[in-house]
XYZ file of C-alpha atoms in Angstrom:
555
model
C -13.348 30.240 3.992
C -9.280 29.705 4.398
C -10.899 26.448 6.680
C -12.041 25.010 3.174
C -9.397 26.065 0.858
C -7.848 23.213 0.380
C -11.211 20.996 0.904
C -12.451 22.479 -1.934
C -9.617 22.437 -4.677
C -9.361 18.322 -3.636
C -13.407 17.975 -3.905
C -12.981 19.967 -7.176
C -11.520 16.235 -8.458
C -13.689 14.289 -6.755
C -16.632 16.170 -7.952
C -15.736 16.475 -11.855
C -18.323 14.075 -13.614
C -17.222 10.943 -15.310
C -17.538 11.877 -18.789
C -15.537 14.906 -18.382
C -12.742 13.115 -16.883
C -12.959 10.802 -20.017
C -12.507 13.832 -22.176
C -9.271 14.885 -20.003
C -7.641 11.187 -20.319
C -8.391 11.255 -24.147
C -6.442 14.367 -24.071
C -3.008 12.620 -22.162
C 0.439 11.616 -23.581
C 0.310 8.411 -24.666
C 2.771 6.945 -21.613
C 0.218 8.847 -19.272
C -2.999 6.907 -20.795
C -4.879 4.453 -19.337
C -4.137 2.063 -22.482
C -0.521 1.664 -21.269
C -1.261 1.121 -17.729
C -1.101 -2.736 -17.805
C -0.110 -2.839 -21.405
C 2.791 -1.840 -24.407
C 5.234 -1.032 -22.440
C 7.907 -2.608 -24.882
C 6.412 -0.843 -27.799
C 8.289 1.775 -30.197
C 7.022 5.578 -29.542
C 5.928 5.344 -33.320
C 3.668 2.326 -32.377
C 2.508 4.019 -28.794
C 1.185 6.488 -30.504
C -0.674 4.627 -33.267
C -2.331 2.605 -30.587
C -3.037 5.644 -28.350
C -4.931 6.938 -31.573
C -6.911 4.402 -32.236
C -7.910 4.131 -28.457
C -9.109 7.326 -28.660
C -11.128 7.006 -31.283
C -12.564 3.408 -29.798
C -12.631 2.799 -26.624
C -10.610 -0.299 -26.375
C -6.942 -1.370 -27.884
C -7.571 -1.654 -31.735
C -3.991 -2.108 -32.419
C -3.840 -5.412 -29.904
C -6.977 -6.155 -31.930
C -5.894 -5.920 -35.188
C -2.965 -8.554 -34.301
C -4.909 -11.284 -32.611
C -5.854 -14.371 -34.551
C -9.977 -13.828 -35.614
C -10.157 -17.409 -33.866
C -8.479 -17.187 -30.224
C -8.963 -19.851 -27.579
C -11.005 -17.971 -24.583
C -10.070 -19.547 -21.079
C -12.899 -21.893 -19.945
C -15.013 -19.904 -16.971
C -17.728 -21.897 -16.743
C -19.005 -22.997 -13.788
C -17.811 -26.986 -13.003
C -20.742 -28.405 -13.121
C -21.376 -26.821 -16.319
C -19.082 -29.085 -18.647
C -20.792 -32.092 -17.398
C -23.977 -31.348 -18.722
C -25.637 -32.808 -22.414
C -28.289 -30.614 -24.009
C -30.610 -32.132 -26.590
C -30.021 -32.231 -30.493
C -33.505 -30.671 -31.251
C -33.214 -27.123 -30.213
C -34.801 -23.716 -31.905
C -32.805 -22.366 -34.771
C -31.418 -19.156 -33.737
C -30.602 -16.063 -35.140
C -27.733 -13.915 -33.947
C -28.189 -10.287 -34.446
C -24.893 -7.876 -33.959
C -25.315 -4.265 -33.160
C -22.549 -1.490 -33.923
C -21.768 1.986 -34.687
C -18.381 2.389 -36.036
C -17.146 -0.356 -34.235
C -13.696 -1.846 -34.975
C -13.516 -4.070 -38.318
C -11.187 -6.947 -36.613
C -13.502 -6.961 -33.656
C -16.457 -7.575 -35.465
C -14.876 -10.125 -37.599
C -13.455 -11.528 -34.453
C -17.245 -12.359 -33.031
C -18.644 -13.380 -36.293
C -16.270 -16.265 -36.035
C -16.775 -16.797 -32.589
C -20.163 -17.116 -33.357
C -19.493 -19.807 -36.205
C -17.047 -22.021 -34.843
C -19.050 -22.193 -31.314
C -22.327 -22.328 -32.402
C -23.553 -25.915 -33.182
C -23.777 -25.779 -37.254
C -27.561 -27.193 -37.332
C -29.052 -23.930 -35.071
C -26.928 -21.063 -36.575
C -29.823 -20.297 -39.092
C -28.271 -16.424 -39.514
C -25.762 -14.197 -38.602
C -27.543 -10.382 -38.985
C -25.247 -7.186 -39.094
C -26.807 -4.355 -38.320
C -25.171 -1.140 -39.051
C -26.818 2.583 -36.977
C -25.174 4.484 -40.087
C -21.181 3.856 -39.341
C -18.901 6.056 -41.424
C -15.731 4.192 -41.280
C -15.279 3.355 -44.450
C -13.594 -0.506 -44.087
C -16.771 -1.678 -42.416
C -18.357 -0.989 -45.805
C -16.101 -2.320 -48.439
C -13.842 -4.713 -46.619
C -16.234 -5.870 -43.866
C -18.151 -7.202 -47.208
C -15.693 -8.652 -48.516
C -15.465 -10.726 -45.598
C -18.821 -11.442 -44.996
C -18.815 -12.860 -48.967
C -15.995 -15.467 -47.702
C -17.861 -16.522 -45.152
C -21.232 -17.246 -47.214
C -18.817 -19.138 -49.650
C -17.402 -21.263 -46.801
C -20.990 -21.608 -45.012
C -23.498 -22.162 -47.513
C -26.226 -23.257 -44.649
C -26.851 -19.974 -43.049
C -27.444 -16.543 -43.983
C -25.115 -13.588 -43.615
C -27.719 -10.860 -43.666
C -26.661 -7.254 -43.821
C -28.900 -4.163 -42.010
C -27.920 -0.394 -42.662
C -29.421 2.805 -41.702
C -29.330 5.169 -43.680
C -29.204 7.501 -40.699
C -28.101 6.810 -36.864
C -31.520 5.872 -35.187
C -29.847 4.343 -31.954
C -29.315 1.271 -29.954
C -33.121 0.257 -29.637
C -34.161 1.092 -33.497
C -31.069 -1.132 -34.193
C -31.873 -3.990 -32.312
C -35.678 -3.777 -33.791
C -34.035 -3.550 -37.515
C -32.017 -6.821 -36.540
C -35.156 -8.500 -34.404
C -37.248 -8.047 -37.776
C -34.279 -9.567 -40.111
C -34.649 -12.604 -38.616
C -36.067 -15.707 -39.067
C -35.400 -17.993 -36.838
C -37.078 -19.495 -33.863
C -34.940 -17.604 -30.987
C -33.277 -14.571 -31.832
C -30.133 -13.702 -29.865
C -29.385 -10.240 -29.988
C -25.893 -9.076 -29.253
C -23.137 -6.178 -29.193
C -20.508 -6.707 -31.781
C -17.892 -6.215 -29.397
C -18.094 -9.861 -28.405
C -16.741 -13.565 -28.676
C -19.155 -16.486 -27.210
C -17.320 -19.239 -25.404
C -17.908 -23.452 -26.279
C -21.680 -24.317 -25.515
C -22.925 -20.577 -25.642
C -26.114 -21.077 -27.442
C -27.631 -24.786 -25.896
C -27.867 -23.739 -22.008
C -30.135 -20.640 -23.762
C -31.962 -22.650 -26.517
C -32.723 -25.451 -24.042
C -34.405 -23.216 -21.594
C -36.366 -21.287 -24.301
C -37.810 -24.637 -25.433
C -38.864 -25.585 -22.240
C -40.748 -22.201 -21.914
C -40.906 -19.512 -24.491
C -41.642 -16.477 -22.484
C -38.422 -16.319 -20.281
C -36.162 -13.969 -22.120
C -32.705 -15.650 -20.793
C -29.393 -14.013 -20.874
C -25.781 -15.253 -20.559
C -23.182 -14.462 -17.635
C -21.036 -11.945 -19.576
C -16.940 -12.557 -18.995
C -14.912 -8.922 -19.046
C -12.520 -8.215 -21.864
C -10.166 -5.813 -20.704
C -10.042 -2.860 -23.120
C -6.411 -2.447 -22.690
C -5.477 -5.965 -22.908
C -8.151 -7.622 -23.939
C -7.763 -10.314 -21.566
C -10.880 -11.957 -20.534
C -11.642 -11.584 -16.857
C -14.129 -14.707 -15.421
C -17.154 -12.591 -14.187
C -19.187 -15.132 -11.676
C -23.203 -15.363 -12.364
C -25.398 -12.141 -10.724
C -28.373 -10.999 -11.744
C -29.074 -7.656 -14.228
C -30.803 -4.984 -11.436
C -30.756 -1.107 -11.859
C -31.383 2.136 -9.573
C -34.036 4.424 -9.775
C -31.822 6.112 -12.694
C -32.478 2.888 -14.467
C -28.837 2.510 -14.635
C -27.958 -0.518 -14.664
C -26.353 -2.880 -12.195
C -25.017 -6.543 -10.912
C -26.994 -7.744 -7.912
C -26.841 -11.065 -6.287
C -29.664 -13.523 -6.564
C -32.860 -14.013 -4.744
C -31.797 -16.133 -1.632
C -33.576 -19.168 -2.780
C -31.202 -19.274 -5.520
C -28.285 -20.160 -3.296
C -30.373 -22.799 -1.253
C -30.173 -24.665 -3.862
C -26.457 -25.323 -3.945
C -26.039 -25.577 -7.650
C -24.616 -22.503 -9.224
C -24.888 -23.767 -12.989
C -28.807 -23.140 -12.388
C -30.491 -20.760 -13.867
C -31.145 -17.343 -11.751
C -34.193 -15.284 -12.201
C -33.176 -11.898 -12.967
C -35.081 -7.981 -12.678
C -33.927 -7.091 -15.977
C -31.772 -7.574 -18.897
C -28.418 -5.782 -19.862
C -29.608 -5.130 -23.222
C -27.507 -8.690 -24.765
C -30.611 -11.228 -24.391
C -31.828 -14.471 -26.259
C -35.850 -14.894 -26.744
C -38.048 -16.168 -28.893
C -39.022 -14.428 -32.023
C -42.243 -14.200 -31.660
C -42.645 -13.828 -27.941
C -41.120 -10.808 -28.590
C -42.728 -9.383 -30.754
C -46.357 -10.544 -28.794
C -45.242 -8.260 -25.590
C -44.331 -5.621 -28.049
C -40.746 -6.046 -29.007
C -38.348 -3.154 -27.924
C -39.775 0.770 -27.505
C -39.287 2.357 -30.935
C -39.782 5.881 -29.081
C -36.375 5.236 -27.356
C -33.810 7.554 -28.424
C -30.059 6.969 -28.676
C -28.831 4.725 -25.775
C -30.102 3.533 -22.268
C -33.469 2.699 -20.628
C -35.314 0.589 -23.258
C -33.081 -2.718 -21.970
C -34.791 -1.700 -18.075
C -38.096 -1.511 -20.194
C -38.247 -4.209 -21.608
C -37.094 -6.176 -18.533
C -39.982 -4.724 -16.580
C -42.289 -5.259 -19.345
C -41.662 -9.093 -19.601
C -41.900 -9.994 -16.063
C -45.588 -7.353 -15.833
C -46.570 -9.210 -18.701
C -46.508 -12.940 -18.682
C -42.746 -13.691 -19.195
C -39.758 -13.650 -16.347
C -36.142 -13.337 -17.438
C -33.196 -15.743 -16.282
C -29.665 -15.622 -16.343
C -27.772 -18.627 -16.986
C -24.684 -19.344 -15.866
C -23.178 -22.388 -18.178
C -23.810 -19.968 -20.853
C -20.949 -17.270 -21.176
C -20.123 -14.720 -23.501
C -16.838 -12.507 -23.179
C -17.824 -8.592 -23.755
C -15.111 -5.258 -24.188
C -15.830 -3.016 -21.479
C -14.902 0.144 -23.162
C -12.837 2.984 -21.722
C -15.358 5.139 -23.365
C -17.667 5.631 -25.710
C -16.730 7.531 -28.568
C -20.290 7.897 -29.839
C -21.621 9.423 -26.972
C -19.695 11.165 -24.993
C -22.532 12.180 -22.102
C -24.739 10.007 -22.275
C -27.235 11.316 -19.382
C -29.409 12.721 -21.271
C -30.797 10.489 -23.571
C -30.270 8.034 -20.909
C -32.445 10.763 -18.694
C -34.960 11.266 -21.098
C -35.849 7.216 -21.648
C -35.926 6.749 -18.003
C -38.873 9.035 -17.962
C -40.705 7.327 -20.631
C -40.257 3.985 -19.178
C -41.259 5.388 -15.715
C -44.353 7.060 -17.459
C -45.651 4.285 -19.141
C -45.170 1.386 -16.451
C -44.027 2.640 -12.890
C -47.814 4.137 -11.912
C -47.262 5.813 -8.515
C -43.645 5.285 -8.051
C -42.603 7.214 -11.314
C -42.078 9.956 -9.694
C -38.556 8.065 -8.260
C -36.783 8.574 -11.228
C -37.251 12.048 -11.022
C -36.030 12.463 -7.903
C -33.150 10.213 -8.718
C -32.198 12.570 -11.403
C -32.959 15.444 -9.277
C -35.328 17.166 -11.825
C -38.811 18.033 -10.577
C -42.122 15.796 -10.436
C -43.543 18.508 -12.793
C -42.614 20.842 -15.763
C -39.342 19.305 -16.090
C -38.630 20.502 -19.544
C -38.038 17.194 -21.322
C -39.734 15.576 -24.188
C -40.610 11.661 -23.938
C -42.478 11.398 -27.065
C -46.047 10.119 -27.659
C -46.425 7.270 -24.694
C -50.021 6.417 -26.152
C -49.315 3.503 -27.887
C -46.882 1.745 -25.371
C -50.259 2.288 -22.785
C -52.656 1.092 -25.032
C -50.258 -2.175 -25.216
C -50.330 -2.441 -21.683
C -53.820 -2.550 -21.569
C -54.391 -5.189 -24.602
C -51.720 -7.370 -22.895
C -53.787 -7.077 -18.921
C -50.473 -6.411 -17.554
C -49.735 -6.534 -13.624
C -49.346 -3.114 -11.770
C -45.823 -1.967 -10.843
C -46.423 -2.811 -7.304
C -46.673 -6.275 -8.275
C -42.992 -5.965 -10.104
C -41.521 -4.311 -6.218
C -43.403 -7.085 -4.406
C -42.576 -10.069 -6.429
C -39.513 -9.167 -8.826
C -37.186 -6.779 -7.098
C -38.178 -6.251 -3.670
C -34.966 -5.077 -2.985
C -35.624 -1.482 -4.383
C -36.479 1.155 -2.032
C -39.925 2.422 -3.146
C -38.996 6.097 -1.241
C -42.395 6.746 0.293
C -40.644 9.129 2.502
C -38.899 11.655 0.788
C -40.861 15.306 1.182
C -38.390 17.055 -0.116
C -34.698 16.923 -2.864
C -33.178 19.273 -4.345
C -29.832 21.384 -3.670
C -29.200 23.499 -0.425
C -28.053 26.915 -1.320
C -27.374 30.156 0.643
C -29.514 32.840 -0.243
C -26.718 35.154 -0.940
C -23.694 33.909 -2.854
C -23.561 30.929 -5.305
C -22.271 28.677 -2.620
C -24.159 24.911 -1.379
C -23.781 22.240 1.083
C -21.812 19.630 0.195
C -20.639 16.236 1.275
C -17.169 17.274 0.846
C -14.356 14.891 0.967
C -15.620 11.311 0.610
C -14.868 8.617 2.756
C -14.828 11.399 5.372
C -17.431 12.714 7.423
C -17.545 16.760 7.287
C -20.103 18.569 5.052
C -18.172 21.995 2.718
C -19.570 25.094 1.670
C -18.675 24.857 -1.857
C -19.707 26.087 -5.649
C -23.401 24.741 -6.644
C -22.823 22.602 -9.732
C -25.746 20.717 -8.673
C -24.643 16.615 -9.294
C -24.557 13.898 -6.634
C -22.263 15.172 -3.426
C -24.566 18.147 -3.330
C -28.043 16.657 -3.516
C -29.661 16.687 -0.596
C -33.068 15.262 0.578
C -35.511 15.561 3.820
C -37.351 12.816 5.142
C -40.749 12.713 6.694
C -39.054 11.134 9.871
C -36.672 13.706 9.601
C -33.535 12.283 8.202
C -31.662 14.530 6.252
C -29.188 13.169 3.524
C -26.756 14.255 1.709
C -24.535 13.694 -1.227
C -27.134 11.098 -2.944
C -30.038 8.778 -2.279
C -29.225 4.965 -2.035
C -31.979 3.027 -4.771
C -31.683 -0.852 -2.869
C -32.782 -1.475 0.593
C -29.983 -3.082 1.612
C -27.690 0.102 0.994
C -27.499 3.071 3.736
C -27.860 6.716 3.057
C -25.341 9.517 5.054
C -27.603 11.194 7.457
C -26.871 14.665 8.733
C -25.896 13.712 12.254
C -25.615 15.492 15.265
C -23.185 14.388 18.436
C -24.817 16.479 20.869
C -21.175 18.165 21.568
C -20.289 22.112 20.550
C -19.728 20.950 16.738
C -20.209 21.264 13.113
C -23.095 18.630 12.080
C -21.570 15.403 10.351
C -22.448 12.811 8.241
C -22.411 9.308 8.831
C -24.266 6.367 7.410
C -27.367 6.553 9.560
C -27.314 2.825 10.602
C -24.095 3.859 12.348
C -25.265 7.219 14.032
C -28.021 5.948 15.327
C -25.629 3.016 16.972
C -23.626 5.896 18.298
C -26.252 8.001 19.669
C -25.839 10.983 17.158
C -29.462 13.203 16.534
C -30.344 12.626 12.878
C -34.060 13.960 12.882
C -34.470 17.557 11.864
C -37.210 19.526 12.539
C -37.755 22.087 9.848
C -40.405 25.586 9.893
C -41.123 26.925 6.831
C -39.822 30.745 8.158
C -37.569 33.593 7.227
C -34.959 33.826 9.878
C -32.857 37.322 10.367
C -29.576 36.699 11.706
C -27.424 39.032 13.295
C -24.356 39.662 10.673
C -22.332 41.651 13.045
C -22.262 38.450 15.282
C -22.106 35.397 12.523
C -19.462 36.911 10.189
C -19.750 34.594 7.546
C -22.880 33.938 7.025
C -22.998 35.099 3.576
C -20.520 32.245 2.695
C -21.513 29.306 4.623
C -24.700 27.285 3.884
C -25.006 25.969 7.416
C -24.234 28.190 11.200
C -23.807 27.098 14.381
C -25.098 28.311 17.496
C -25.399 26.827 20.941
C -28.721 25.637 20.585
C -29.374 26.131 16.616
C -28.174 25.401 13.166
C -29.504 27.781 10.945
C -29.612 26.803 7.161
C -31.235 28.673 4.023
C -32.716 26.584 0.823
C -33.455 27.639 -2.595
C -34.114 26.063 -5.814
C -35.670 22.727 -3.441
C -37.901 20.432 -5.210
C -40.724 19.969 -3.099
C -43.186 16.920 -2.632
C -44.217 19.445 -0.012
C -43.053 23.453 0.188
C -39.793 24.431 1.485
C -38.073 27.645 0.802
C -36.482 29.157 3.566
C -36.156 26.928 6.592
C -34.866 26.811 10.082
C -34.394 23.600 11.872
C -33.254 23.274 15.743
C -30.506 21.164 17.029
C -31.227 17.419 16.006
C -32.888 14.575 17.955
C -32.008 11.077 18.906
C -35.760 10.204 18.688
C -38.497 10.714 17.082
C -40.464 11.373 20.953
C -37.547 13.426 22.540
C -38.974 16.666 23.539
C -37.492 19.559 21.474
C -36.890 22.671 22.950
C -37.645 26.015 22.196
C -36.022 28.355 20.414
């Protein structure tokens, strides 16, 4: 194993999951934190280390925060052609619903008056705060305070006020604020914002023209260390088969038309949208069995287009959101994020549900983890005669691979000693023997055709997977993008019997240790713990093919 010694300690890094490498920043000297990387490097120690506290506890520079006027000028990012448009006077009222969990005091005052000085005075109808149970104590008594000065200064609207008495989560929260309201659109927002000139009319104008698009604006970055705004250009809101969610171009029709201050149809929303009230609440607002954080903005995206809605994003309305560091609140959030993937998939993917389990690499079956009563969410989906999910991949996001090929996923592990294959070093092309911890550079998956990939499966069509590829020379297998080993002649298709094969230990030393041997004519590899469309357990496969019709030899 010396060969790998050194692989291994580097892929150590590479393979440590996000979240704990959040924990081990957290943990830094305030000159070594990612806060003071573009930022405060004229500031005392004393002050370094106030901000690096409050960072920590955050997610984004507080102490920047708390010094900023509540009413800054935002660069202008709109798209030209943008500022030259006139929206009518009679719009929908709106309502504009803010979201938090302990969030910072000066940012949320800093988006309420955003929200008032940029929204035109006549459609502001409300400003709802809804609070998922924070227990910093200035965002009870000062935060009212301040909400009491602005109901004095704006008698026309209402500052309503939403607490939990416990945390229920992002999607209870957003129903709490959704039900506040009163108004004909509801906009419903994180609190870690500040709308630019013109925010609301692009949205309100298309929502009058037809009341089932759910529309969302292009969302500027704020820096968290900064808190610059960065101009983000117009994309649409996509995800994987994780239901993670993504930026993806537009359909191509979109750019035929030349005009990027058009509105772009979109496969889902990033969980800040604008609709109308009681559209929403027709299709079944948001999934109350949701827990925590992730999914339910996928779900609802999936569920307005099978439905009778679409969603849009529009560009000549932008909003300028944090992108935290972290999340304080929830530190991993996989696994509520894994268990409302399955409950969306349950209820409205039909035969391609099973995806998201392999994207998460847990089994099709007896996977242990409790989506709640789906019952109600299927008896919706009957009353409402929605589309099947094929409809969605055909007409929506034909871009996602639907994966009809996959047999087998799992990990590949020696039979013997806690050891799997793994991509190794990334870019780079050599598979490692190295620890099972079973995340993404280990998962591996067989084809029907006989690709074998690993280190992850690609979710978008227009994204390659790393095939196991074989040169044909006296080598170690590779991996390449498969695209490009087929274009260099490599043998990517794998021919697997479902046998026990005895190898001779006094001839392959180390065959304990390493997941795949070489021999002239053979690799040998041993799998366990494989989740199987169809059985594998142990398995042999022969040198590869460059075809599917080359004629394999015996062995």
């Amino acid at each position: 194993l010396n060969k790998f010694k050194d692989q291994k300690v580097v892929a150590a890094l590479v393979n440590s999951q996000p979240e704990q490498r959040g924990q081990d920043e957290q943990k830094l000297k305030p000159q070594q934190s990612p806060l003071f990387q573009g930022w405060g490097e004229n500031l005392s120690d004393e002050d370094q280390e106030a901000a690096q506290a409050l960072f920590e506890k955050y997610g984004y520079n507080v102490f920047l925060s708390d010094r900023l006027p509540l009413n800054r000028e935002l660069p202008e990012t709109r798209e030209s052609k943008c500022l030259q448009k006139k929206y009518p006077k009679d719009l929908p009222s709106i309502a504009v619903v803010l979201i938090y969990l302990d969030e910072a005091l000066s940012i949320i005052k800093r988006a309420i008056r955003s929200i008032i000085d940029r929204t035109p005075e006549h459609l502001l109808r409300e400003i709802i705060l809804v609070d998922d149970h924070s227990s910093n104590d200035d965002l009870k008594g000062d935060l009212d305070v301040y909400v009491k000065s602005i109901e004095v200064q704006n008698p026309l609207f209402r500052m309503v006020r939403v607490r939990h008495v416990e945390s229920l989560g992002l999607t209870q929260a957003r129903i709490s604020g959704w039900r506040a309201a009163t108004a004909d659109v509801v906009a419903i927002l994180d609190a870690h914002i500040e709308v630019h000139k013109e925010w609301a009319e692009p949205l309100l104008t298309r929502i009058k023209a037809d009341r089932t698009v759910v529309v969302s604006p292009v969302f500027d970055r704020v820096n968290y260390y900064d808190l610059d705004v960065v101009h983000y250009v117009p994309a649409a809101h996509a995800f994987d088969w994780a239901l993670w969610c993504m930026y993806e171009s537009f359909r191509p029709e979109w750019y035929h038309l030349n005009d990027t201050s058009l509105p772009g149809k979109s496969p889902s929303v990033m969980g800040i949208m604008v609709v109308d009230r009681k559209f929403l609440g027709e299709i079944g607002a948001l999934d109350g069995g949701m827990k925590v954080y992730g999914g339910e903005n996928v779900e609802l995206g999936v569920r307005v287009w099978l439905c009778g809605g679409s969603i849009e994003v529009v560009p000549c309305s932008k909003i300028a959101h944090i992108e935290r560091n972290h999340k304080p609140y929830a530190p991993d959030l996989s696994m509520s994020m894994k268990r409302n993937a399955l409950r969306a998939a349950e209820i409205w993917m039909d035969d391609y549900k099973h995806n998201v389990n392999i994207a998460w690499n847990i089994p099709i079956k007896d996977h242990g983890i409790d989506i709640g009563d789906v019952s109600e969410r299927k008896e919706l989906r009957e009353k409402l005669k929605c589309k099947p999910f094929k409809w969605y991949l055909e007409n929506v996001y034909p871009q996602l691979d639907t994966w009809d090929n996959i047999l087998a996923y799992g990990g590949m592990k020696n039979l013997d000693a806690n050891i799997c294959i793994d991509q190794g070093l990334f870019p780079g092309h050599t598979p490692i023997a190295f620890d099972c911890f079973n995340y993404g550079p280990q998962q591996t998956y067989y084809c029907s055709n006989g690709e074998l990939y690993i280190g992850g499966l690609k979710s978008h069509k227009y994204n390659d997977n790393r095939c196991l590829a074989d040169s044909g020379e006296d080598t170690f297998p590779d991996l390449y993008d498969c695209n490009e080993a087929v274009q260099k002649g490599m043998g990517i298709y794998w021919d697997f019997t479902q046998v026990h094969i005895t190898v001779d230990t006094t001839k392959y030393t180390y065959r304990q240790f390493f997941p795949i041997l070489y021999a002239p004519l053979n690799y040998f590899l041993f799998a366990k713990e494989v989740h199987c469309l169809k059985a594998l357990r142990y398995v042999y496969f022969s040198r590869a093919k460059n075809s599917r019709t080359d004629k394999q030899k015996d062995v």
